[in-house]
């Protein structure tokens, strides 16, 4: 009996992840009825895509069949995952600690906090995926993007998405670790990281447009290779980002896998260090006039 | 005990003005004490607008379009302040437990809203100036002011209309719970799109531009571009017309804020929603 109780309460990564994901989804979605939530979930990303479309149309008079536009549109669409996962995890720490004031209870419960936080971040994946699908559908139907189920390289897309989501989740974990040490004044840390990734990964423009001094930053980010893999999977033969044009699909994927692994190790280490310091300084349950 | 001097009690317009100053004070001083907020509020728009600058460069846009983006980034600071520090503010005050104190104190809620607006305008003007200067320096944008007085007039009218809108939304949001936060979030990017934050408003269909004119940001940006980027700003409406509409919007929004605030406060009291927190 005692052994089974111990087994019952032993924290596992999967249970912690699942609990975090379920809670994250509830917090994100249960404030409105499904229709209102659907409109809300789609409105922001579609507007962001709309800004780029109008900017592009203002200059090129609507030359949407250009590979530059396709690359920009796809990068912007899939970038939604970056904001949803990375910012979401940092924000989860502030929410749990200062708004709901449950972080100390979570630490006291049989929960593996890093996996719980990754679950909180991944909860945004569902909403983000829905937005991405809507934006891609609009792109194909309204703007004539040449993407179709028959032309997509599905294995490459699945592998790219898998590694990409993992990389984003671990980046979010790093942000969450830093947020454990800072007050609510650092609320925008996740947004800042997401913004920097938007800029340096060449999400909406070829990396070559960046000043040469800034280009190396983009070349060490997993998001750069992730977006490149996605573009190549959706538009086979596309080599829009000329900085990576010489690489084969397998080469880009391998680099993405390696950078994801490096991000995972770095993020876990950083989170552990930050978490230990937060415990030592008694910061787990502090509030900073949220 | 009876020899103690009685504290002076302001009433009428003196109380109104003191309340306004008292509420504006933390807006101005707060940012000196929270340097991180200042950092984020300047850096975040700069990072975002940099990406749009590189998009324009990638598609070979004329140099003035970079100026559009810098101006849009600076003005977005005001829109974000109106959303988060005006429209959402009474909801936030409810969360932190201050709202009942505002209601109990013998002052006008309208004075509190005006104080928030004045403090917010001043603090955000500093941030917007920082974004404008840094953005212009980073991307080598030259603005040419053709009519300084008209520009100042447009700017003041734009702020009055924007913050009037913020006050009106704050009154509306008095009843809201957690949805207020999401609604404010939802009012960012869609407004950036329809107000032509990063592109000329006349790129959009006229129907959309006319509908978007209810958001003061739309006409303010169009007028400011015409006054500082004359070669690139193919204005949608004449500047004088845009100033007239902004003046009208400022009056309408402020009057609506006053009416709505009274109504919503009464409704919120009746439904017991002034003190709910963690909704």
Coordinates of C-alpha atoms in Angstrom, one line a residue:
Chain A
X1 CA 0.0 0.0 0.0
X2 CA 2.7 2.4 1.0
X3 CA 4.7 1.5 -2.1
X4 CA 1.7 2.1 -4.4
X5 CA 1.1 5.5 -2.7
X6 CA 4.7 6.5 -3.3
X7 CA 4.3 5.4 -6.9
X8 CA 1.1 7.4 -7.2
X9 CA 2.7 10.6 -6.0
X10 CA 6.0 10.3 -7.7
X11 CA 6.3 13.3 -10.0
X12 CA 6.8 12.3 -13.6
X13 CA 7.7 14.6 -16.6
X14 CA 4.7 13.4 -18.5
X15 CA 2.1 14.1 -15.7
X16 CA 3.7 17.5 -15.0
X17 CA 3.6 18.4 -18.6
X18 CA 0.0 17.2 -19.1
X19 CA -1.1 19.1 -16.0
X20 CA 0.6 22.3 -17.2
X21 CA -0.9 21.9 -20.6
X22 CA -4.4 21.3 -19.3
X23 CA -4.2 24.3 -17.0
X24 CA -2.7 26.5 -19.7
X25 CA -5.5 25.7 -22.1
X26 CA -8.1 26.4 -19.5
X27 CA -6.6 29.8 -18.6
X28 CA -6.2 30.7 -22.2
X29 CA -9.6 29.7 -23.4
X30 CA -12.2 29.6 -20.7
X31 CA -12.8 33.4 -20.4
X32 CA -15.1 33.5 -23.4
X33 CA -17.5 31.3 -25.3
X34 CA -15.9 29.3 -28.1
X35 CA -16.9 31.7 -30.9
X36 CA -15.6 34.7 -29.2
X37 CA -12.4 32.8 -28.4
X38 CA -12.0 31.6 -32.0
X39 CA -12.3 35.2 -33.3
X40 CA -9.9 36.4 -30.7
X41 CA -7.4 33.7 -31.5
X42 CA -7.5 34.4 -35.2
X43 CA -7.8 38.2 -35.2
X44 CA -4.3 39.1 -34.0
X45 CA -2.3 36.8 -36.2
X46 CA -4.4 37.5 -39.3
X47 CA -4.0 41.2 -38.7
X48 CA -0.2 40.7 -38.4
X49 CA -0.2 38.9 -41.7
X50 CA -2.5 41.6 -43.1
X51 CA 0.1 44.3 -42.2
X52 CA 2.8 42.5 -44.2
X53 CA 0.5 41.8 -47.1
X54 CA -0.5 45.5 -47.4
X55 CA 3.1 46.7 -46.9
X56 CA 4.2 44.4 -49.7
X57 CA 1.2 45.3 -51.9
X58 CA 1.9 49.0 -51.4
X59 CA 5.4 48.7 -52.9
X60 CA 5.0 45.9 -55.5
X61 CA 1.4 46.6 -56.5
X62 CA 0.3 43.1 -55.5
X63 CA 3.0 40.8 -57.1
X64 CA 2.1 38.0 -54.7
X65 CA 3.5 35.3 -56.9
X66 CA 7.0 36.3 -56.1
X67 CA 9.1 33.8 -54.0
X68 CA 10.1 36.7 -51.7
X69 CA 6.5 37.2 -50.8
X70 CA 5.9 33.5 -50.3
X71 CA 8.9 33.2 -48.0
X72 CA 7.8 36.3 -46.0
X73 CA 4.2 35.1 -45.7
X74 CA 5.2 31.6 -44.5
X75 CA 7.8 32.9 -42.1
X76 CA 5.3 35.3 -40.6
X77 CA 2.6 32.6 -40.4
X78 CA 4.8 30.0 -38.6
X79 CA 6.4 32.7 -36.4
X80 CA 3.0 32.7 -34.5
X81 CA 4.4 29.6 -32.7
X82 CA 7.3 31.6 -31.3
X83 CA 5.1 34.2 -29.6
X84 CA 2.6 31.6 -28.3
X85 CA 5.2 29.2 -26.8
X86 CA 8.2 31.4 -25.8
X87 CA 6.3 34.4 -24.4
X88 CA 3.6 32.1 -22.9
X89 CA 6.1 30.3 -20.7
X90 CA 7.7 33.4 -19.2
X91 CA 4.3 34.9 -18.7
X92 CA 3.1 31.7 -16.9
X93 CA 5.6 32.3 -14.1
X94 CA 4.3 35.9 -13.5
X95 CA 0.7 34.7 -13.7
X96 CA 1.2 31.8 -11.3
X97 CA 3.4 33.7 -8.9
X98 CA 1.7 37.0 -8.8
X99 CA -1.8 36.8 -10.3
X100 CA -3.1 33.5 -9.1
X101 CA -0.4 33.1 -6.4
X102 CA -0.2 29.4 -6.9
X103 CA 3.5 29.0 -7.8
X104 CA 4.4 28.1 -4.2
X105 CA 1.6 25.5 -4.2
X106 CA 2.9 24.1 -7.4
X107 CA 6.4 23.8 -6.0
X108 CA 5.0 22.2 -2.9
X109 CA 3.0 19.6 -5.0
X110 CA 4.5 16.5 -6.6
X111 CA 5.1 18.4 -9.9
X112 CA 8.3 18.7 -12.0
X113 CA 8.2 22.4 -12.5
X114 CA 10.2 22.6 -15.8
X115 CA 7.9 20.1 -17.5
X116 CA 4.8 21.8 -16.0
X117 CA 6.0 25.1 -17.5
X118 CA 6.7 23.5 -20.8
X119 CA 3.2 22.2 -20.7
X120 CA 1.9 25.7 -20.0
X121 CA 3.8 27.0 -23.0
X122 CA 2.7 24.2 -25.3
X123 CA -0.9 24.9 -24.4
X124 CA -0.7 27.8 -26.8
X125 CA 0.3 25.4 -29.5
X126 CA -3.4 24.5 -30.3
X127 CA -4.5 28.0 -30.7
X128 CA -1.3 28.9 -32.7
X129 CA -1.8 25.9 -35.0
X130 CA -5.4 27.0 -35.7
X131 CA -4.2 30.5 -36.5
X132 CA -1.4 29.1 -38.8
X133 CA -3.9 27.0 -40.7
X134 CA -6.3 29.9 -41.1
X135 CA -3.5 32.2 -42.4
X136 CA -2.2 29.5 -44.8
X137 CA -5.7 28.9 -46.1
X138 CA -6.2 32.6 -46.7
X139 CA -2.8 32.7 -48.4
X140 CA -3.7 29.9 -50.8
X141 CA -7.3 31.0 -51.5
X142 CA -6.9 34.8 -51.5
X143 CA -3.3 35.5 -52.5
X144 CA -2.7 32.4 -54.6
X145 CA 0.2 30.9 -52.7
X146 CA 1.4 27.7 -54.5
X147 CA 0.9 25.4 -51.5
X148 CA -1.1 22.2 -51.8
X149 CA -1.4 18.9 -49.9
X150 CA 0.1 17.1 -52.9
X151 CA 3.3 19.2 -53.1
X152 CA 4.1 19.4 -49.4
X153 CA 7.0 17.3 -48.2
X154 CA 5.2 16.0 -45.1
X155 CA 8.1 14.1 -43.4
X156 CA 10.3 17.2 -43.6
X157 CA 7.4 19.4 -42.3
X158 CA 6.7 17.0 -39.4
X159 CA 10.4 16.7 -38.5
X160 CA 10.9 20.5 -38.8
X161 CA 7.8 21.2 -36.7
X162 CA 8.8 18.7 -34.0
X163 CA 12.3 20.1 -33.6
X164 CA 11.1 23.7 -33.9
X165 CA 8.5 23.3 -31.2
X166 CA 11.0 21.7 -28.9
X167 CA 13.5 24.5 -29.4
X168 CA 10.9 27.1 -28.7
X169 CA 9.7 25.3 -25.6
X170 CA 13.3 25.2 -24.2
X171 CA 13.8 28.9 -25.1
X172 CA 10.6 29.6 -23.2
X173 CA 12.0 27.6 -20.3
X174 CA 15.1 29.8 -20.2
X175 CA 12.8 32.9 -20.1
X176 CA 10.7 31.3 -17.4
X177 CA 13.9 30.7 -15.3
X178 CA 15.0 34.3 -15.6
X179 CA 11.4 35.4 -14.7
X180 CA 11.7 33.4 -11.4
X181 CA 14.5 35.8 -10.4
X182 CA 12.8 39.0 -11.6
X183 CA 9.6 40.8 -10.6
X184 CA 6.7 41.5 -12.8
X185 CA 8.7 44.5 -14.2
X186 CA 10.2 42.0 -16.6
X187 CA 6.8 41.0 -18.0
X188 CA 8.0 41.7 -21.5
X189 CA 11.1 39.6 -21.5
X190 CA 9.4 36.8 -23.5
X191 CA 7.9 39.4 -25.9
X192 CA 11.4 40.9 -26.3
X193 CA 12.9 37.5 -27.1
X194 CA 10.1 36.8 -29.5
X195 CA 10.7 40.2 -31.1
X196 CA 14.4 39.6 -31.4
X197 CA 13.8 36.2 -33.0
X198 CA 11.4 37.9 -35.5
X199 CA 14.2 40.3 -36.4
X200 CA 17.3 38.1 -36.4
X201 CA 15.9 34.8 -37.8
X202 CA 14.8 36.4 -41.0
X203 CA 11.2 35.4 -40.4
X204 CA 9.9 38.1 -42.8
X205 CA 12.9 39.1 -44.9
X206 CA 16.0 37.3 -46.2
X207 CA 18.9 37.2 -43.7
X208 CA 21.1 39.0 -46.3
X209 CA 19.1 42.2 -45.8
X210 CA 20.4 42.4 -42.2
X211 CA 23.6 44.4 -41.7
X212 CA 26.6 42.0 -41.9
X213 CA 27.5 42.6 -38.3
X214 CA 24.0 41.2 -37.2
X215 CA 23.8 38.3 -39.6
X216 CA 25.8 35.9 -37.4
X217 CA 23.2 36.2 -34.7
X218 CA 20.6 34.8 -37.0
X219 CA 22.9 32.0 -38.1
X220 CA 23.1 30.6 -34.5
X221 CA 19.4 30.7 -33.8
X222 CA 17.4 27.4 -34.2
X223 CA 14.4 29.5 -35.3
X224 CA 16.3 30.5 -38.5
X225 CA 16.8 26.9 -39.5
X226 CA 13.3 25.9 -38.4
X227 CA 11.7 28.5 -40.6
X228 CA 14.0 27.5 -43.5
X229 CA 12.9 23.8 -43.1
X230 CA 9.2 24.8 -43.0
X231 CA 9.6 26.9 -46.2
X232 CA 11.4 24.1 -48.0
X233 CA 8.8 21.5 -46.9
X234 CA 5.8 23.6 -48.0
X235 CA 7.4 24.9 -51.2
X236 CA 9.8 22.2 -52.4
X237 CA 12.7 23.7 -54.3
X238 CA 12.4 27.0 -52.4
X239 CA 15.7 28.5 -51.4
X240 CA 14.5 31.9 -50.5
X241 CA 16.9 32.6 -47.6
X242 CA 20.0 32.9 -49.7
X243 CA 22.3 32.7 -46.7
X244 CA 21.2 29.0 -46.4
X245 CA 20.7 28.3 -50.1
X246 CA 23.8 26.2 -50.4
X247 CA 22.6 23.8 -47.7
X248 CA 20.7 20.6 -48.5
X249 CA 17.4 19.9 -46.8
X250 CA 19.0 17.2 -44.7
X251 CA 21.8 19.5 -43.7
X252 CA 19.5 22.2 -42.5
X253 CA 17.4 19.7 -40.6
X254 CA 20.5 18.2 -39.0
X255 CA 21.7 21.7 -38.0
X256 CA 18.2 22.4 -36.5
X257 CA 18.3 19.2 -34.5
X258 CA 21.8 20.0 -33.2
X259 CA 20.8 23.6 -32.2
X260 CA 17.6 22.3 -30.6
X261 CA 19.7 19.9 -28.5
X262 CA 22.1 22.7 -27.5
X263 CA 19.2 24.9 -26.6
X264 CA 17.7 22.2 -24.5
X265 CA 20.9 21.7 -22.5
X266 CA 21.5 25.4 -22.1
X267 CA 17.9 26.2 -21.1
X268 CA 17.7 23.3 -18.6
X269 CA 20.9 24.4 -17.0
X270 CA 19.9 28.0 -16.9
X271 CA 16.5 27.2 -15.4
X272 CA 18.1 25.0 -12.7
X273 CA 20.5 27.8 -11.7
X274 CA 17.8 30.4 -11.7
X275 CA 15.4 28.1 -9.8
X276 CA 18.0 27.4 -7.1
X277 CA 18.7 31.1 -6.6
X278 CA 15.0 31.9 -6.5
X279 CA 14.6 29.3 -3.8
X280 CA 17.6 30.6 -1.8
X281 CA 16.4 34.2 -2.0
X282 CA 12.8 33.3 -1.2
X283 CA 11.5 34.6 -4.5
X284 CA 9.1 31.8 -5.4
X285 CA 6.1 33.4 -3.7
X286 CA 7.0 37.1 -3.8
X287 CA 4.7 39.6 -5.4
X288 CA 5.7 42.9 -7.0
X289 CA 2.4 44.8 -7.2
X290 CA 1.3 42.8 -10.2
Chain B
X1 CA -7.5 67.8 21.3
X2 CA -9.8 70.6 20.2
X3 CA -6.8 72.9 19.8
X4 CA -5.5 70.8 16.9
X5 CA -5.8 72.7 13.5
X6 CA -8.5 71.2 11.3
X7 CA -7.0 69.8 8.1
X8 CA -8.0 71.8 5.1
X9 CA -10.5 70.1 2.8
X10 CA -10.5 70.9 -0.8
X11 CA -13.8 70.8 -2.6
X12 CA -15.1 71.6 -6.0
X13 CA -12.6 72.3 -8.8
X14 CA -9.7 72.5 -6.3
X15 CA -10.3 68.9 -5.3
X16 CA -10.8 67.9 -9.0
X17 CA -7.4 69.4 -9.9
X18 CA -5.6 67.9 -6.9
X19 CA -7.1 64.5 -7.7
X20 CA -5.9 64.9 -11.3
X21 CA -2.4 65.8 -10.2
X22 CA -2.3 63.1 -7.6
X23 CA -3.2 60.4 -10.2
X24 CA -0.8 61.9 -12.8
X25 CA 2.1 61.9 -10.4
X26 CA 2.7 58.1 -10.2
X27 CA 2.5 57.9 -14.0
X28 CA 5.4 60.4 -14.4
X29 CA 7.5 59.3 -11.3
X30 CA 6.8 55.6 -11.7
X31 CA 8.8 55.3 -14.9
X32 CA 11.8 56.8 -13.1
X33 CA 11.6 54.1 -10.5
X34 CA 10.9 51.2 -12.9
X35 CA 13.7 51.5 -15.4
X36 CA 13.0 48.0 -16.7
X37 CA 9.6 49.2 -17.9
X38 CA 11.2 52.1 -19.7
X39 CA 13.7 49.8 -21.3
X40 CA 11.0 47.3 -22.5
X41 CA 8.7 50.1 -23.7
X42 CA 11.4 51.6 -25.9
X43 CA 13.1 48.4 -27.0
X44 CA 10.1 46.4 -27.8
X45 CA 8.7 48.8 -30.4
X46 CA 12.2 49.4 -31.8
X47 CA 12.7 45.7 -32.4
X48 CA 9.3 45.3 -34.0
X49 CA 9.8 48.3 -36.2
X50 CA 13.3 47.3 -37.2
X51 CA 11.8 44.1 -38.7
X52 CA 9.4 46.2 -40.8
X53 CA 12.2 48.5 -41.9
X54 CA 14.1 45.4 -43.2
X55 CA 10.9 44.2 -44.9
X56 CA 10.7 47.5 -46.8
X57 CA 14.4 47.3 -47.7
X58 CA 14.0 43.7 -48.9
X59 CA 11.3 44.7 -51.3
X60 CA 13.0 47.8 -52.5
X61 CA 10.7 50.4 -51.0
X62 CA 11.5 54.1 -51.3
X63 CA 13.4 55.5 -48.3
X64 CA 10.4 57.5 -47.0
X65 CA 8.6 54.3 -46.2
X66 CA 11.2 53.7 -43.5
X67 CA 10.2 57.0 -42.1
X68 CA 6.6 55.8 -42.1
X69 CA 7.6 52.8 -40.0
X70 CA 9.6 54.9 -37.5
X71 CA 6.7 57.4 -37.1
X72 CA 4.3 54.4 -36.7
X73 CA 6.5 52.8 -34.1
X74 CA 6.6 56.1 -32.1
X75 CA 2.9 56.6 -32.3
X76 CA 2.2 53.0 -31.3
X77 CA 3.7 53.8 -27.9
X78 CA 0.7 56.1 -27.4
X79 CA -1.8 53.5 -28.6
X80 CA -0.3 50.9 -26.3
X81 CA -0.4 53.3 -23.4
X82 CA -4.0 54.2 -24.1
X83 CA -4.9 50.5 -24.2
X84 CA -2.9 49.2 -21.3
X85 CA -2.7 52.2 -19.0
X86 CA -6.1 53.8 -19.7
X87 CA -8.7 51.3 -21.1
X88 CA -7.4 48.4 -19.0
X89 CA -6.5 50.6 -15.9
X90 CA -9.7 50.4 -13.9
X91 CA -9.7 46.6 -14.4
X92 CA -6.1 46.6 -13.1
X93 CA -7.1 48.8 -10.2
X94 CA -9.8 46.3 -9.4
X95 CA -7.2 43.5 -9.4
X96 CA -4.9 45.3 -7.1
X97 CA -7.7 46.4 -4.7
X98 CA -7.4 50.2 -5.4
X99 CA -10.7 50.6 -7.2
X100 CA -12.9 50.5 -4.1
X101 CA -10.6 53.2 -2.5
X102 CA -11.1 55.4 -5.5
X103 CA -14.9 55.0 -5.1
X104 CA -14.8 55.5 -1.3
X105 CA -12.6 58.7 -1.5
X106 CA -14.5 61.9 -1.9
X107 CA -13.2 62.7 -5.4
X108 CA -14.4 62.4 -8.9
X109 CA -13.6 59.3 -11.0
X110 CA -13.4 61.6 -14.0
X111 CA -10.6 63.5 -12.3
X112 CA -8.8 60.2 -11.8
X113 CA -9.2 59.3 -15.4
X114 CA -8.0 62.7 -16.6
X115 CA -5.0 62.5 -14.2
X116 CA -4.2 59.1 -15.7
X117 CA -4.4 60.5 -19.2
X118 CA -2.2 63.5 -18.5
X119 CA 0.4 61.5 -16.7
X120 CA 0.3 58.9 -19.4
X121 CA 0.6 61.4 -22.2
X122 CA 3.7 63.0 -20.6
X123 CA 5.4 59.7 -19.7
X124 CA 4.6 58.2 -23.1
X125 CA 5.8 61.3 -25.0
X126 CA 9.2 60.7 -23.5
X127 CA 9.2 57.1 -24.7
X128 CA 7.9 58.0 -28.1
X129 CA 10.6 60.6 -28.5
X130 CA 13.2 58.0 -27.6
X131 CA 11.8 55.6 -30.2
X132 CA 11.7 58.4 -32.8
X133 CA 15.3 59.5 -32.1
X134 CA 16.8 56.0 -31.9
X135 CA 14.9 54.8 -34.9
X136 CA 15.9 57.8 -37.0
X137 CA 19.5 57.4 -35.9
X138 CA 19.6 53.7 -36.5
X139 CA 18.0 53.8 -40.0
X140 CA 19.3 57.3 -41.0
X141 CA 15.8 58.8 -41.6
X142 CA 15.5 62.5 -42.1
X143 CA 12.3 64.2 -41.2
X144 CA 11.5 67.6 -42.7
X145 CA 9.0 69.7 -40.7
X146 CA 7.1 71.9 -43.1
X147 CA 4.8 73.6 -40.6
X148 CA 5.8 73.3 -37.0
X149 CA 2.7 74.9 -35.5
X150 CA 0.3 72.7 -37.5
X151 CA 2.3 69.7 -36.5
X152 CA 2.1 70.7 -32.8
X153 CA -1.7 71.2 -33.3
X154 CA -2.2 67.8 -34.9
X155 CA -0.1 66.1 -32.1
X156 CA -2.1 67.8 -29.3
X157 CA -5.4 67.0 -30.9
X158 CA -4.3 63.4 -31.6
X159 CA -3.4 63.0 -27.9
X160 CA -6.7 64.5 -26.7
X161 CA -8.7 62.2 -29.0
X162 CA -6.6 59.1 -28.2
X163 CA -6.8 59.6 -24.4
X164 CA -10.4 60.6 -24.7
X165 CA -11.0 57.2 -26.3
X166 CA -8.9 55.6 -23.6
X167 CA -11.1 57.2 -20.9
X168 CA -14.2 56.0 -22.6
X169 CA -12.9 52.5 -22.9
X170 CA -11.8 52.6 -19.2
X171 CA -15.4 53.3 -18.3
X172 CA -16.7 50.4 -20.4
X173 CA -14.1 48.0 -19.0
X174 CA -15.2 48.7 -15.5
X175 CA -17.6 45.9 -15.7
X176 CA -15.2 43.4 -17.3
X177 CA -13.3 40.6 -15.6
X178 CA -10.5 38.6 -17.2
X179 CA -11.9 39.3 -20.7
X180 CA -10.7 42.9 -20.4
X181 CA -7.1 41.8 -20.6
X182 CA -7.8 39.7 -23.7
X183 CA -9.8 42.5 -25.4
X184 CA -7.0 44.9 -24.9
X185 CA -4.6 42.3 -26.4
X186 CA -7.0 41.9 -29.3
X187 CA -7.0 45.6 -30.0
X188 CA -3.3 45.9 -30.8
X189 CA -2.5 44.3 -34.2
X190 CA -5.9 44.8 -35.8
X191 CA -5.6 48.5 -35.0
X192 CA -2.1 48.6 -36.4
X193 CA -3.5 47.1 -39.6
X194 CA -6.5 49.3 -40.1
X195 CA -4.9 52.6 -39.0
X196 CA -2.0 52.2 -41.4
X197 CA 0.6 52.2 -38.8
X198 CA 3.4 51.1 -41.1
X199 CA 2.0 52.0 -44.6
X200 CA -0.1 54.9 -46.1
X201 CA -3.7 54.6 -45.1
X202 CA -4.8 55.2 -48.7
X203 CA -3.3 51.8 -49.6
X204 CA -6.4 50.3 -47.9
X205 CA -9.9 50.4 -49.5
X206 CA -11.7 53.8 -48.7
X207 CA -14.4 52.0 -46.8
X208 CA -11.8 50.6 -44.4
X209 CA -10.0 53.9 -44.1
X210 CA -13.2 55.8 -43.3
X211 CA -14.2 53.2 -40.7
X212 CA -10.7 53.3 -39.3
X213 CA -10.9 57.1 -38.9
X214 CA -12.8 56.5 -35.7
X215 CA -9.5 55.5 -34.2
X216 CA -7.6 58.8 -33.8
X217 CA -4.3 57.1 -34.6
X218 CA -5.4 56.8 -38.3
X219 CA -5.9 60.4 -39.0
X220 CA -3.1 61.6 -36.7
X221 CA -0.5 59.4 -38.5
X222 CA -1.7 60.5 -41.9
X223 CA -1.5 64.2 -41.0
X224 CA 1.9 63.9 -39.3
X225 CA 3.3 62.1 -42.3
X226 CA 2.1 64.8 -44.6
X227 CA 3.8 67.4 -42.3
X228 CA 7.2 65.7 -41.8
X229 CA 7.6 63.5 -44.9
X230 CA 6.1 65.6 -47.7
X231 CA 7.8 63.8 -50.5
X232 CA 6.6 60.3 -49.4
X233 CA 3.3 61.1 -47.7
X234 CA 0.6 60.9 -50.3
X235 CA -2.0 62.0 -47.8
X236 CA -5.5 60.6 -47.6
X237 CA -7.3 63.8 -46.5
X238 CA -6.1 67.4 -46.2
X239 CA -4.4 68.1 -42.9
X240 CA -7.0 70.7 -41.9
X241 CA -9.9 68.2 -42.4
X242 CA -8.0 65.6 -40.3
X243 CA -7.5 68.2 -37.5
X244 CA -11.2 69.0 -37.5
X245 CA -12.1 65.3 -37.3
X246 CA -9.6 64.8 -34.5
X247 CA -11.1 67.7 -32.5
X248 CA -14.5 66.3 -33.0
X249 CA -13.4 62.9 -31.8
X250 CA -11.7 64.4 -28.7
X251 CA -15.0 66.1 -27.7
X252 CA -17.1 63.1 -28.4
X253 CA -14.9 60.6 -26.6
X254 CA -14.4 62.8 -23.5
X255 CA -18.2 63.5 -23.3
X256 CA -19.0 59.8 -23.8
X257 CA -16.4 58.9 -21.1
X258 CA -18.2 61.1 -18.7
X259 CA -21.6 59.7 -19.4
X260 CA -20.5 56.1 -19.5
X261 CA -18.4 56.4 -16.3
X262 CA -21.4 57.5 -14.3
X263 CA -23.6 54.8 -15.9
X264 CA -21.1 52.0 -15.6
X265 CA -20.2 52.9 -12.0
X266 CA -23.8 52.7 -11.0
X267 CA -24.2 49.4 -12.9
X268 CA -21.0 47.9 -11.4
X269 CA -22.1 49.0 -7.9
X270 CA -25.5 47.4 -8.4
X271 CA -24.0 44.1 -9.7
X272 CA -21.3 44.1 -7.0
X273 CA -18.5 44.0 -9.6
X274 CA -16.3 46.8 -8.2
X275 CA -14.5 44.7 -5.8
X276 CA -14.2 41.4 -7.6
X277 CA -10.6 40.4 -8.2
X278 CA -8.8 37.5 -9.9
X279 CA -11.6 37.1 -12.3

